[in-house]
PDB file of C-alpha atoms and ligand atoms in Angstrom:
ATOM      1  CA  MET A   1      18.059  -9.449  -6.328  1.00 92.00           C
ATOM      2  CA  SER A   2      17.758  -8.193  -2.780  1.00 97.00           C
ATOM      3  CA  LEU A   3      18.077  -5.293  -0.393  1.00 98.00           C
ATOM      4  CA  VAL A   4      20.230  -6.433   2.505  1.00 98.00           C
ATOM      5  CA  ALA A   5      21.157  -5.080   5.915  1.00 98.00           C
ATOM      6  CA  GLU A   6      24.377  -6.774   6.969  1.00 98.00           C
ATOM      7  CA  ARG A   7      25.390  -6.531  10.658  1.00 98.00           C
ATOM      8  CA  LEU A   8      23.853  -3.059  10.500  1.00 98.00           C
ATOM      9  CA  SER A   9      24.321  -0.712  13.434  1.00 98.00           C
ATOM     10  CA  VAL A  10      23.204   2.923  13.549  1.00 98.00           C
ATOM     11  CA  GLU A  11      23.902   5.626  16.124  1.00 98.00           C
ATOM     12  CA  LEU A  12      21.875   8.821  16.416  1.00 96.00           C
ATOM     13  CA  GLY A  13      22.915  11.705  18.640  1.00 93.00           C
ATOM     14  CA  GLY A  14      25.775   9.540  19.933  1.00 93.00           C
ATOM     15  CA  ARG A  15      23.335   6.829  21.082  1.00 96.00           C
ATOM     16  CA  PRO A  16      23.251   3.305  19.655  1.00 97.00           C
ATOM     17  CA  ILE A  17      19.793   2.897  18.070  1.00 98.00           C
ATOM     18  CA  LEU A  18      20.215  -0.213  15.895  1.00 98.00           C
ATOM     19  CA  ARG A  19      22.499  -3.060  16.886  1.00 98.00           C
ATOM     20  CA  GLY A  20      23.731  -5.684  14.444  1.00 97.00           C
ATOM     21  CA  ILE A  21      20.637  -6.021  12.272  1.00 98.00           C
ATOM     22  CA  GLU A  22      20.586  -8.821   9.681  1.00 98.00           C
ATOM     23  CA  LEU A  23      17.674  -8.544   7.250  1.00 98.00           C
ATOM     24  CA  ALA A  24      17.167  -9.225   3.546  1.00 98.00           C
ATOM     25  CA  VAL A  25      14.218  -8.108   1.425  1.00 98.00           C
ATOM     26  CA  GLU A  26      13.993 -10.124  -1.783  1.00 98.00           C
ATOM     27  CA  GLY A  27      12.387  -8.864  -4.961  1.00 98.00           C
ATOM     28  CA  GLY A  28       8.782 -10.038  -5.000  1.00 98.00           C
ATOM     29  CA  GLU A  29       8.117 -10.168  -1.269  1.00 98.00           C
ATOM     30  CA  VAL A  30       6.592  -7.925   1.386  1.00 98.00           C
ATOM     31  CA  VAL A  31       8.547  -7.725   4.648  1.00 98.00           C
ATOM     32  CA  GLY A  32       6.953  -5.993   7.628  1.00 98.00           C
ATOM     33  CA  LEU A  33       8.685  -4.217  10.509  1.00 98.00           C
ATOM     34  CA  VAL A  34       6.601  -4.451  13.648  1.00 98.00           C
ATOM     35  CA  GLY A  35       7.344  -3.555  17.260  1.00 98.00           C
ATOM     36  CA  PRO A  36       6.652  -1.072  20.032  1.00 97.00           C
ATOM     37  CA  ASN A  37       7.215   2.690  19.789  1.00 96.00           C
ATOM     38  CA  GLY A  38      10.901   3.495  19.841  1.00 97.00           C
ATOM     39  CA  ALA A  39      11.972  -0.030  18.790  1.00 98.00           C
ATOM     40  CA  GLY A  40      13.960   1.409  15.866  1.00 98.00           C
ATOM     41  CA  LYS A  41      11.593   0.597  12.995  1.00 98.00           C
ATOM     42  CA  SER A  42      11.789   4.020  11.314  1.00 98.00           C
ATOM     43  CA  THR A  43      15.538   4.142  11.828  1.00 98.00           C
ATOM     44  CA  LEU A  44      15.946   0.723  10.185  1.00 98.00           C
ATOM     45  CA  LEU A  45      13.726   1.735   7.269  1.00 98.00           C
ATOM     46  CA  ARG A  46      15.703   4.942   6.728  1.00 98.00           C
ATOM     47  CA  ALA A  47      19.017   3.133   6.988  1.00 98.00           C
ATOM     48  CA  MET A  48      17.898   0.490   4.478  1.00 98.00           C
ATOM     49  CA  ALA A  49      16.750   3.300   2.180  1.00 98.00           C
ATOM     50  CA  GLY A  50      20.327   4.581   2.258  1.00 97.00           C
ATOM     51  CA  GLU A  51      19.265   7.782   4.051  1.00 96.00           C
ATOM     52  CA  LEU A  52      21.269   7.144   7.239  1.00 96.00           C
ATOM     53  CA  ALA A  53      24.924   6.199   7.382  1.00 95.00           C
ATOM     54  CA  PRO A  54      25.600   3.028   9.410  1.00 97.00           C
ATOM     55  CA  SER A  55      28.048   3.210  12.313  1.00 98.00           C
ATOM     56  CA  ALA A  56      28.900  -0.426  11.515  1.00 98.00           C
ATOM     57  CA  GLY A  57      27.862  -2.971   8.902  1.00 98.00           C
ATOM     58  CA  ARG A  58      26.319  -2.040   5.593  1.00 98.00           C
ATOM     59  CA  VAL A  59      23.260  -1.825   3.354  1.00 98.00           C
ATOM     60  CA  ILE A  60      23.498  -3.532  -0.020  1.00 98.00           C
ATOM     61  CA  PHE A  61      21.248  -2.872  -3.049  1.00 98.00           C
ATOM     62  CA  ASP A  62      21.458  -5.787  -5.493  1.00 97.00           C
ATOM     63  CA  GLY A  63      25.080  -6.393  -4.549  1.00 97.00           C
ATOM     64  CA  THR A  64      26.146  -2.719  -4.415  1.00 97.00           C
ATOM     65  CA  ASP A  65      27.006  -1.019  -1.106  1.00 97.00           C
ATOM     66  CA  ALA A  66      24.576   1.874  -0.562  1.00 97.00           C
ATOM     67  CA  ARG A  67      27.546   4.101   0.279  1.00 96.00           C
ATOM     68  CA  SER A  68      28.726   3.925  -3.316  1.00 96.00           C
ATOM     69  CA  LEU A  69      25.324   5.110  -4.639  1.00 97.00           C
ATOM     70  CA  ASP A  70      24.638   8.850  -4.758  1.00 95.00           C
ATOM     71  CA  GLY A  71      21.191  10.342  -4.111  1.00 95.00           C
ATOM     72  CA  ALA A  72      20.132  10.150  -7.748  1.00 95.00           C
ATOM     73  CA  ALA A  73      21.221   6.522  -8.100  1.00 96.00           C
ATOM     74  CA  LEU A  74      19.402   5.602  -4.881  1.00 97.00           C
ATOM     75  CA  ALA A  75      16.262   7.385  -6.125  1.00 97.00           C
ATOM     76  CA  ARG A  76      16.251   5.173  -9.217  1.00 96.00           C
ATOM     77  CA  GLN A  77      16.575   2.003  -7.111  1.00 96.00           C
ATOM     78  CA  ARG A  78      13.969   2.649  -4.451  1.00 98.00           C
ATOM     79  CA  ALA A  79      11.138   4.912  -3.360  1.00 98.00           C
ATOM     80  CA  VAL A  80      10.393   5.880   0.236  1.00 97.00           C
ATOM     81  CA  VAL A  81       7.121   6.904   1.887  1.00 97.00           C
ATOM     82  CA  SER A  82       8.213   8.594   5.113  1.00 93.00           C
ATOM     83  CA  GLN A  83       6.337   8.581   8.399  1.00 85.00           C
ATOM     84  CA  ARG A  84       5.939  12.341   8.171  1.00 78.00           C
ATOM     85  CA  SER A  85       5.948  13.986   4.756  1.00 74.00           C
ATOM     86  CA  GLU A  86       5.451  17.713   4.677  1.00 72.00           C
ATOM     87  CA  VAL A  87       4.669  19.629   1.522  1.00 70.00           C
ATOM     88  CA  ALA A  88       5.723  23.184   2.166  1.00 63.00           C
ATOM     89  CA  PHE A  89       4.247  24.987  -0.829  1.00 70.00           C
ATOM     90  CA  ASP A  90       1.077  25.121  -2.863  1.00 85.00           C
ATOM     91  CA  TYR A  91       1.857  22.299  -5.249  1.00 92.00           C
ATOM     92  CA  THR A  92      -1.022  20.291  -6.688  1.00 95.00           C
ATOM     93  CA  ALA A  93      -1.431  16.585  -6.035  1.00 95.00           C
ATOM     94  CA  LEU A  94      -0.451  15.846  -9.636  1.00 95.00           C
ATOM     95  CA  GLU A  95       2.721  17.954  -9.378  1.00 94.00           C
ATOM     96  CA  VAL A  96       3.824  16.210  -6.177  1.00 94.00           C
ATOM     97  CA  VAL A  97       3.230  12.790  -7.724  1.00 96.00           C
ATOM     98  CA  ALA A  98       5.011  13.812 -10.952  1.00 95.00           C
ATOM     99  CA  TRP A  99       8.141  14.673  -8.913  1.00 93.00           C
ATOM    100  CA  GLY A 100       8.401  10.991  -8.239  1.00 93.00           C
ATOM    101  CA  ARG A 101       9.487  10.606 -11.864  1.00 92.00           C
ATOM    102  CA  ALA A 102      12.265  13.206 -11.589  1.00 90.00           C
ATOM    103  CA  PRO A 103      15.036  10.627 -10.972  1.00 90.00           C
ATOM    104  CA  HIS A 104      14.104   8.977 -14.277  1.00 90.00           C
ATOM    105  CA  ALA A 105      13.076  11.716 -16.714  1.00 84.00           C
ATOM    106  CA  PRO A 106      12.159  15.418 -16.995  1.00 83.00           C
ATOM    107  CA  VAL A 107       8.850  15.815 -15.153  1.00 79.00           C
ATOM    108  CA  GLU A 108       7.209  17.917 -17.864  1.00 82.00           C
ATOM    109  CA  THR A 109       7.123  15.117 -20.432  1.00 88.00           C
ATOM    110  CA  PRO A 110       3.769  13.525 -21.398  1.00 90.00           C
ATOM    111  CA  ALA A 111       5.035  10.099 -20.300  1.00 90.00           C
ATOM    112  CA  CYS A 112       5.799  11.485 -16.860  1.00 91.00           C
ATOM    113  CA  ARG A 113       2.396  13.165 -16.590  1.00 92.00           C
ATOM    114  CA  ALA A 114       0.718   9.936 -17.694  1.00 94.00           C
ATOM    115  CA  MET A 115       2.578   7.947 -15.039  1.00 95.00           C
ATOM    116  CA  ALA A 116       1.605  10.519 -12.393  1.00 96.00           C
ATOM    117  CA  ARG A 117      -2.065  10.291 -13.412  1.00 97.00           C
ATOM    118  CA  ARG A 118      -1.942   6.500 -13.337  1.00 98.00           C
ATOM    119  CA  ALA A 119      -0.489   6.612  -9.805  1.00 98.00           C
ATOM    120  CA  LEU A 120      -3.081   9.123  -8.553  1.00 98.00           C
ATOM    121  CA  ASP A 121      -5.796   6.962 -10.056  1.00 98.00           C
ATOM    122  CA  ALA A 122      -4.351   3.898  -8.300  1.00 98.00           C
ATOM    123  CA  VAL A 123      -4.804   5.571  -4.892  1.00 98.00           C
ATOM    124  CA  GLY A 124      -8.308   6.789  -5.766  1.00 97.00           C
ATOM    125  CA  LEU A 125      -7.392  10.468  -6.111  1.00 98.00           C
ATOM    126  CA  ALA A 126      -7.756  11.051  -9.860  1.00 97.00           C
ATOM    127  CA  GLU A 127     -10.438  13.655  -9.147  1.00 97.00           C
ATOM    128  CA  ARG A 128      -8.106  15.642  -6.889  1.00 97.00           C
ATOM    129  CA  ALA A 129      -5.238  15.945  -9.389  1.00 97.00           C
ATOM    130  CA  SER A 130      -5.359  19.748  -9.513  1.00 96.00           C
ATOM    131  CA  SER A 131      -6.064  20.312  -5.805  1.00 96.00           C
ATOM    132  CA  PRO A 132      -3.247  21.938  -3.838  1.00 95.00           C
ATOM    133  CA  VAL A 133      -1.914  19.185  -1.560  1.00 94.00           C
ATOM    134  CA  VAL A 134      -2.209  21.439   1.499  1.00 91.00           C
ATOM    135  CA  THR A 135      -6.002  21.539   0.984  1.00 93.00           C
ATOM    136  CA  LEU A 136      -6.319  17.724   1.136  1.00 93.00           C
ATOM    137  CA  SER A 137      -7.188  15.749   4.281  1.00 92.00           C
ATOM    138  CA  GLY A 138      -4.478  13.882   6.200  1.00 91.00           C
ATOM    139  CA  GLY A 139      -5.499  10.584   4.652  1.00 93.00           C
ATOM    140  CA  GLU A 140      -5.575  12.084   1.145  1.00 94.00           C
ATOM    141  CA  GLN A 141      -2.109  13.583   1.634  1.00 94.00           C
ATOM    142  CA  GLN A 142      -0.859  10.196   2.800  1.00 94.00           C
ATOM    143  CA  ARG A 143      -2.233   8.658  -0.411  1.00 96.00           C
ATOM    144  CA  VAL A 144      -0.568  11.383  -2.508  1.00 96.00           C
ATOM    145  CA  HIS A 145       2.797  10.366  -1.035  1.00 96.00           C
ATOM    146  CA  ILE A 146       2.041   6.715  -1.700  1.00 97.00           C
ATOM    147  CA  ALA A 147       1.206   7.669  -5.307  1.00 97.00           C
ATOM    148  CA  ARG A 148       4.427   9.677  -5.614  1.00 96.00           C
ATOM    149  CA  ALA A 149       6.443   6.633  -4.571  1.00 97.00           C
ATOM    150  CA  LEU A 150       4.461   4.361  -6.918  1.00 98.00           C
ATOM    151  CA  ALA A 151       5.229   6.745  -9.774  1.00 97.00           C
ATOM    152  CA  GLN A 152       8.889   6.759  -8.735  1.00 97.00           C
ATOM    153  CA  ILE A 153       9.158   2.976  -9.033  1.00 97.00           C
ATOM    154  CA  GLY A 154       6.921   3.054 -12.134  1.00 97.00           C
ATOM    155  CA  PHE A 155       4.750   0.340 -10.578  1.00 97.00           C
ATOM    156  CA  GLY A 156       7.844  -1.864 -10.593  1.00 96.00           C
ATOM    157  CA  GLU A 157       9.034  -1.051 -14.103  1.00 95.00           C
ATOM    158  CA  THR A 158      11.691   1.471 -13.092  1.00 94.00           C
ATOM    159  CA  GLY A 159      12.407   0.842  -9.389  1.00 94.00           C
ATOM    160  CA  ARG A 160      13.111  -2.355  -7.497  1.00 96.00           C
ATOM    161  CA  TYR A 161      12.328  -1.489  -3.856  1.00 98.00           C
ATOM    162  CA  TRP A 162       9.495   0.294  -2.079  1.00 98.00           C
ATOM    163  CA  LEU A 163       9.941   1.337   1.546  1.00 98.00           C
ATOM    164  CA  LEU A 164       6.942   2.638   3.495  1.00 98.00           C
ATOM    165  CA  ASP A 165       6.832   3.919   7.088  1.00 98.00           C
ATOM    166  CA  GLU A 166       3.363   3.527   8.611  1.00 97.00           C
ATOM    167  CA  PRO A 167       1.650   4.341   5.295  1.00 96.00           C
ATOM    168  CA  THR A 168      -1.829   3.568   6.645  1.00 95.00           C
ATOM    169  CA  SER A 169      -1.752   5.549   9.889  1.00 91.00           C
ATOM    170  CA  SER A 170      -4.393   8.074   8.694  1.00 89.00           C
ATOM    171  CA  LEU A 171      -6.413   5.731   6.502  1.00 94.00           C
ATOM    172  CA  ASP A 172      -9.862   4.179   6.932  1.00 95.00           C
ATOM    173  CA  PRO A 173     -10.321   0.405   6.455  1.00 96.00           C
ATOM    174  CA  ALA A 174     -11.174   0.606   2.731  1.00 97.00           C
ATOM    175  CA  GLN A 175      -8.055   2.700   2.089  1.00 96.00           C
ATOM    176  CA  ARG A 176      -5.909   0.409   4.247  1.00 97.00           C
ATOM    177  CA  ARG A 177      -7.116  -2.506   2.142  1.00 98.00           C
ATOM    178  CA  LEU A 178      -6.238  -0.489  -0.974  1.00 98.00           C
ATOM    179  CA  VAL A 179      -2.684   0.047   0.280  1.00 98.00           C
ATOM    180  CA  VAL A 180      -2.334  -3.694   0.973  1.00 98.00           C
ATOM    181  CA  ARG A 181      -3.472  -4.351  -2.612  1.00 98.00           C
ATOM    182  CA  LEU A 182      -0.985  -1.841  -4.010  1.00 98.00           C
ATOM    183  CA  MET A 183       1.849  -3.482  -2.068  1.00 98.00           C
ATOM    184  CA  HIS A 184       0.755  -6.883  -3.352  1.00 98.00           C
ATOM    185  CA  GLN A 185       0.568  -5.583  -6.938  1.00 98.00           C
ATOM    186  CA  ALA A 186       4.110  -4.210  -6.557  1.00 98.00           C
ATOM    187  CA  ARG A 187       5.191  -7.594  -5.202  1.00 98.00           C
ATOM    188  CA  ALA A 188       3.668  -9.299  -8.261  1.00 98.00           C
ATOM    189  CA  ALA A 189       5.742  -6.953 -10.433  1.00 98.00           C
ATOM    190  CA  GLY A 190       8.893  -8.163  -8.651  1.00 98.00           C
ATOM    191  CA  VAL A 191       9.309  -5.229  -6.256  1.00 98.00           C
ATOM    192  CA  GLY A 192      10.756  -5.852  -2.803  1.00 98.00           C
ATOM    193  CA  VAL A 193       8.534  -4.087  -0.263  1.00 98.00           C
ATOM    194  CA  LEU A 194       9.675  -3.118   3.242  1.00 98.00           C
ATOM    195  CA  VAL A 195       6.884  -1.644   5.348  1.00 98.00           C
ATOM    196  CA  VAL A 196       6.655  -0.414   8.934  1.00 98.00           C
ATOM    197  CA  LEU A 197       3.213  -1.220  10.302  1.00 98.00           C
ATOM    198  CA  HIS A 198       1.893  -0.124  13.653  1.00 92.00           C
ATOM    199  CA  ASP A 199      -1.103  -2.422  13.284  1.00 95.00           C
ATOM    200  CA  VAL A 200      -0.040  -6.058  13.660  1.00 97.00           C
ATOM    201  CA  GLY A 201      -3.427  -7.220  12.357  1.00 96.00           C
ATOM    202  CA  LEU A 202      -2.766  -5.348   9.127  1.00 97.00           C
ATOM    203  CA  ALA A 203       0.778  -6.776   8.993  1.00 98.00           C
ATOM    204  CA  ALA A 204      -0.737 -10.269   9.133  1.00 98.00           C
ATOM    205  CA  TRP A 205      -2.703  -9.527   5.952  1.00 98.00           C
ATOM    206  CA  ALA A 206      -0.017  -7.575   4.124  1.00 98.00           C
ATOM    207  CA  CYS A 207       3.288  -9.320   4.806  1.00 98.00           C
ATOM    208  CA  ASP A 208       5.000 -12.506   3.656  1.00 98.00           C
ATOM    209  CA  ARG A 209       7.476 -12.192   6.522  1.00 98.00           C
ATOM    210  CA  ILE A 210       7.510 -10.054   9.627  1.00 98.00           C
ATOM    211  CA  ALA A 211      10.563  -8.798  11.518  1.00 98.00           C
ATOM    212  CA  MET A 212       9.549  -8.265  15.130  1.00 98.00           C
ATOM    213  CA  MET A 213      11.743  -5.467  16.498  1.00 98.00           C
ATOM    214  CA  ASN A 214      12.473  -4.450  20.048  1.00 97.00           C
ATOM    215  CA  ASP A 215      15.162  -2.239  21.487  1.00 97.00           C
ATOM    216  CA  GLY A 216      17.160  -1.812  18.279  1.00 98.00           C
ATOM    217  CA  THR A 217      17.271  -5.467  17.283  1.00 98.00           C
ATOM    218  CA  VAL A 218      15.221  -7.948  15.253  1.00 98.00           C
ATOM    219  CA  MET A 219      13.953 -10.392  17.896  1.00 97.00           C
ATOM    220  CA  GLN A 220      12.288 -12.730  15.440  1.00 98.00           C
ATOM    221  CA  LEU A 221      11.888 -13.009  11.695  1.00 98.00           C
ATOM    222  CA  GLY A 222       9.311 -15.309  10.162  1.00 98.00           C
ATOM    223  CA  THR A 223       5.877 -15.698   8.643  1.00 98.00           C
ATOM    224  CA  PRO A 224       3.005 -13.851  10.325  1.00 98.00           C
ATOM    225  CA  ARG A 225       1.869 -17.141  11.893  1.00 98.00           C
ATOM    226  CA  GLU A 226       5.347 -17.810  13.279  1.00 98.00           C
ATOM    227  CA  VAL A 227       5.873 -14.333  14.683  1.00 98.00           C
ATOM    228  CA  LEU A 228       2.418 -13.229  15.819  1.00 98.00           C
ATOM    229  CA  THR A 229       1.990 -15.573  18.762  1.00 98.00           C
ATOM    230  CA  PRO A 230       0.391 -14.619  22.089  1.00 98.00           C
ATOM    231  CA  GLU A 231       3.691 -15.251  23.880  1.00 98.00           C
ATOM    232  CA  ARG A 232       5.765 -13.075  21.544  1.00 97.00           C
ATOM    233  CA  LEU A 233       3.200 -10.269  21.444  1.00 98.00           C
ATOM    234  CA  ARG A 234       2.936 -10.246  25.252  1.00 97.00           C
ATOM    235  CA  GLU A 235       6.714 -10.207  25.598  1.00 97.00           C
ATOM    236  CA  VAL A 236       7.262  -7.365  23.126  1.00 97.00           C
ATOM    237  CA  PHE A 237       4.202  -5.146  23.647  1.00 97.00           C
ATOM    238  CA  GLU A 238       3.617  -5.961  27.350  1.00 97.00           C
ATOM    239  CA  VAL A 239      -0.095  -6.400  26.698  1.00 97.00           C
ATOM    240  CA  ASP A 240      -2.040  -9.680  26.721  1.00 97.00           C
ATOM    241  CA  ALA A 241      -2.963 -10.835  23.217  1.00 97.00           C
ATOM    242  CA  ALA A 242      -5.150 -13.591  21.823  1.00 98.00           C
ATOM    243  CA  VAL A 243      -4.462 -14.993  18.352  1.00 98.00           C
ATOM    244  CA  ASP A 244      -6.885 -17.077  16.330  1.00 97.00           C
ATOM    245  CA  PRO A 245      -7.436 -17.771  12.623  1.00 97.00           C
ATOM    246  CA  SER A 246      -9.105 -14.970  10.694  1.00 97.00           C
ATOM    247  CA  PRO A 247     -12.717 -15.795   9.816  1.00 97.00           C
ATOM    248  CA  TRP A 248     -11.951 -14.707   6.237  1.00 96.00           C
ATOM    249  CA  ASN A 249      -8.751 -16.694   5.748  1.00 96.00           C
ATOM    250  CA  PRO A 250      -7.575 -19.237   8.331  1.00 95.00           C
ATOM    251  CA  GLU A 251      -3.961 -18.759   7.146  1.00 95.00           C
ATOM    252  CA  VAL A 252      -4.044 -15.180   8.436  1.00 97.00           C
ATOM    253  CA  PRO A 253      -3.656 -14.790  12.212  1.00 98.00           C
ATOM    254  CA  ARG A 254      -6.157 -12.437  13.861  1.00 98.00           C
ATOM    255  CA  VAL A 255      -4.694 -10.581  16.834  1.00 98.00           C
ATOM    256  CA  THR A 256      -6.847  -9.187  19.633  1.00 97.00           C
ATOM    257  CA  PHE A 257      -5.096  -7.173  22.319  1.00 97.00           C
ATOM    258  CA  ARG A 258      -6.608  -7.033  25.782  1.00 96.00           C
ATOM    259  CA  LEU A 259      -7.111  -3.302  26.026  1.00 95.00           C
ATOM    260  CA  GLY A 260      -9.323  -3.229  29.139  1.00 93.00           C
ATOM    261  CA  ASP A 261      -8.712  -4.341  32.716  1.00 84.00           C
ATOM    262  CA  ASP A 262     -11.684  -6.616  33.385  1.00 73.00           C
TER     263      ASP A 262
HETATM  264  P1  ADP B 301      10.110   3.514  15.922  1.00 60.38           P
HETATM  265  O1  ADP B 301       9.941   3.914  14.516  1.00 60.38           O
HETATM  266  O2  ADP B 301      10.227   2.031  16.129  1.00 60.38           O
HETATM  267  O3  ADP B 301       9.055   4.075  16.834  1.00 60.38           O
HETATM  268  P2  ADP B 301      12.525   5.123  15.789  1.00 60.38           P
HETATM  269  O4  ADP B 301      13.396   4.409  14.828  1.00 60.38           O
HETATM  270  O5  ADP B 301      11.836   6.341  15.321  1.00 60.38           O
HETATM  271  O6  ADP B 301      11.505   4.083  16.456  1.00 60.38           O
HETATM  272  O7  ADP B 301      13.386   5.536  17.037  1.00 60.38           O
HETATM  273  C1  ADP B 301      14.208   4.602  17.743  1.00 60.38           C
HETATM  274  C2  ADP B 301      14.945   5.303  18.865  1.00 60.38           C
HETATM  275  O8  ADP B 301      15.839   6.240  18.297  1.00 60.38           O
HETATM  276  C3  ADP B 301      14.030   6.106  19.800  1.00 60.38           C
HETATM  277  O9  ADP B 301      14.479   5.907  21.119  1.00 60.38           O
HETATM  278  C4  ADP B 301      14.234   7.538  19.361  1.00 60.38           C
HETATM  279  O10 ADP B 301      14.076   8.413  20.442  1.00 60.38           O
HETATM  280  C5  ADP B 301      15.666   7.522  18.889  1.00 60.38           C
HETATM  281  N1  ADP B 301      15.907   8.540  17.843  1.00 60.38           N
HETATM  282  C6  ADP B 301      15.247   8.673  16.679  1.00 60.38           C
HETATM  283  N2  ADP B 301      15.743   9.694  15.948  1.00 60.38           N
HETATM  284  C7  ADP B 301      16.747  10.228  16.699  1.00 60.38           C
HETATM  285  C8  ADP B 301      17.653  11.320  16.510  1.00 60.38           C
HETATM  286  N3  ADP B 301      17.639  12.063  15.400  1.00 60.38           N
HETATM  287  N4  ADP B 301      18.554  11.572  17.497  1.00 60.38           N
HETATM  288  C9  ADP B 301      18.580  10.802  18.626  1.00 60.38           C
HETATM  289  N5  ADP B 301      17.769   9.768  18.846  1.00 60.38           N
HETATM  290  C10 ADP B 301      16.850   9.484  17.904  1.00 60.38           C
HETATM  291 MG1   MG B 302       8.537   5.081  13.543  1.00 60.38          MG
END
């Protein structure tokens, strides 16, 4: 079971953005997309979610071309946490999370409500269930969207793939660690996770494999230790980087960028 990009190219506004991407996300693994701003990470995530039509190549969900799946069928296969998620109206946190179940069942059922509560609890927001989402902080809203997607995949019982675009950008370290745990729990349930991470240090903790992107292509695909080398980081980000074993787990590379001039 896998989510595959096969010779995938995407054009936006008449410009080639992705060029010939080959990438497979297996059930039960976390694959990270890392690379500089504008590398094409969000575009690749959206294309692999079936939200963007390829100009060449294809996206395949468990053997089925994404083009032959309609929106409802896609929504049962995978859940997406977008880089920017706006909630336009005064819906409560619980209502937004419950929508995640809509592809599977009517959202008013007790089972749906129970799943929504479980998901809100998983992101530490059980107390805010009846708060209008617009009154929550940026980090809390980000967690509501993570909970909505978790409800959509039913923690792995009803959906096979979870795609997240910079899900930790507004989160403090304890909440970032929580998101890593949630991705690992989904992995243990057999979910294939594809996640865009701005923070390569976080990617080292979260991901089984990392696709290093630059200029619309995957430059390197491998384990965090294979990909996060000083040479590769310097080449792609154009900033000096030192890499050493994490003091907490020597298998995890710790990346330090040289962010000053002295
Ligand atoms: P990343 O997520 O790695 O920062 P994106 O996938 O968002 O990069 O963007 C990759 C490139 O595609 C950028 O140069 C961006 O300007 C361009 N791009 C993104 N969306 C559009 C669009 N709707 N129309 C034209 N170009 C776009
Ligand atoms: Mg992006």
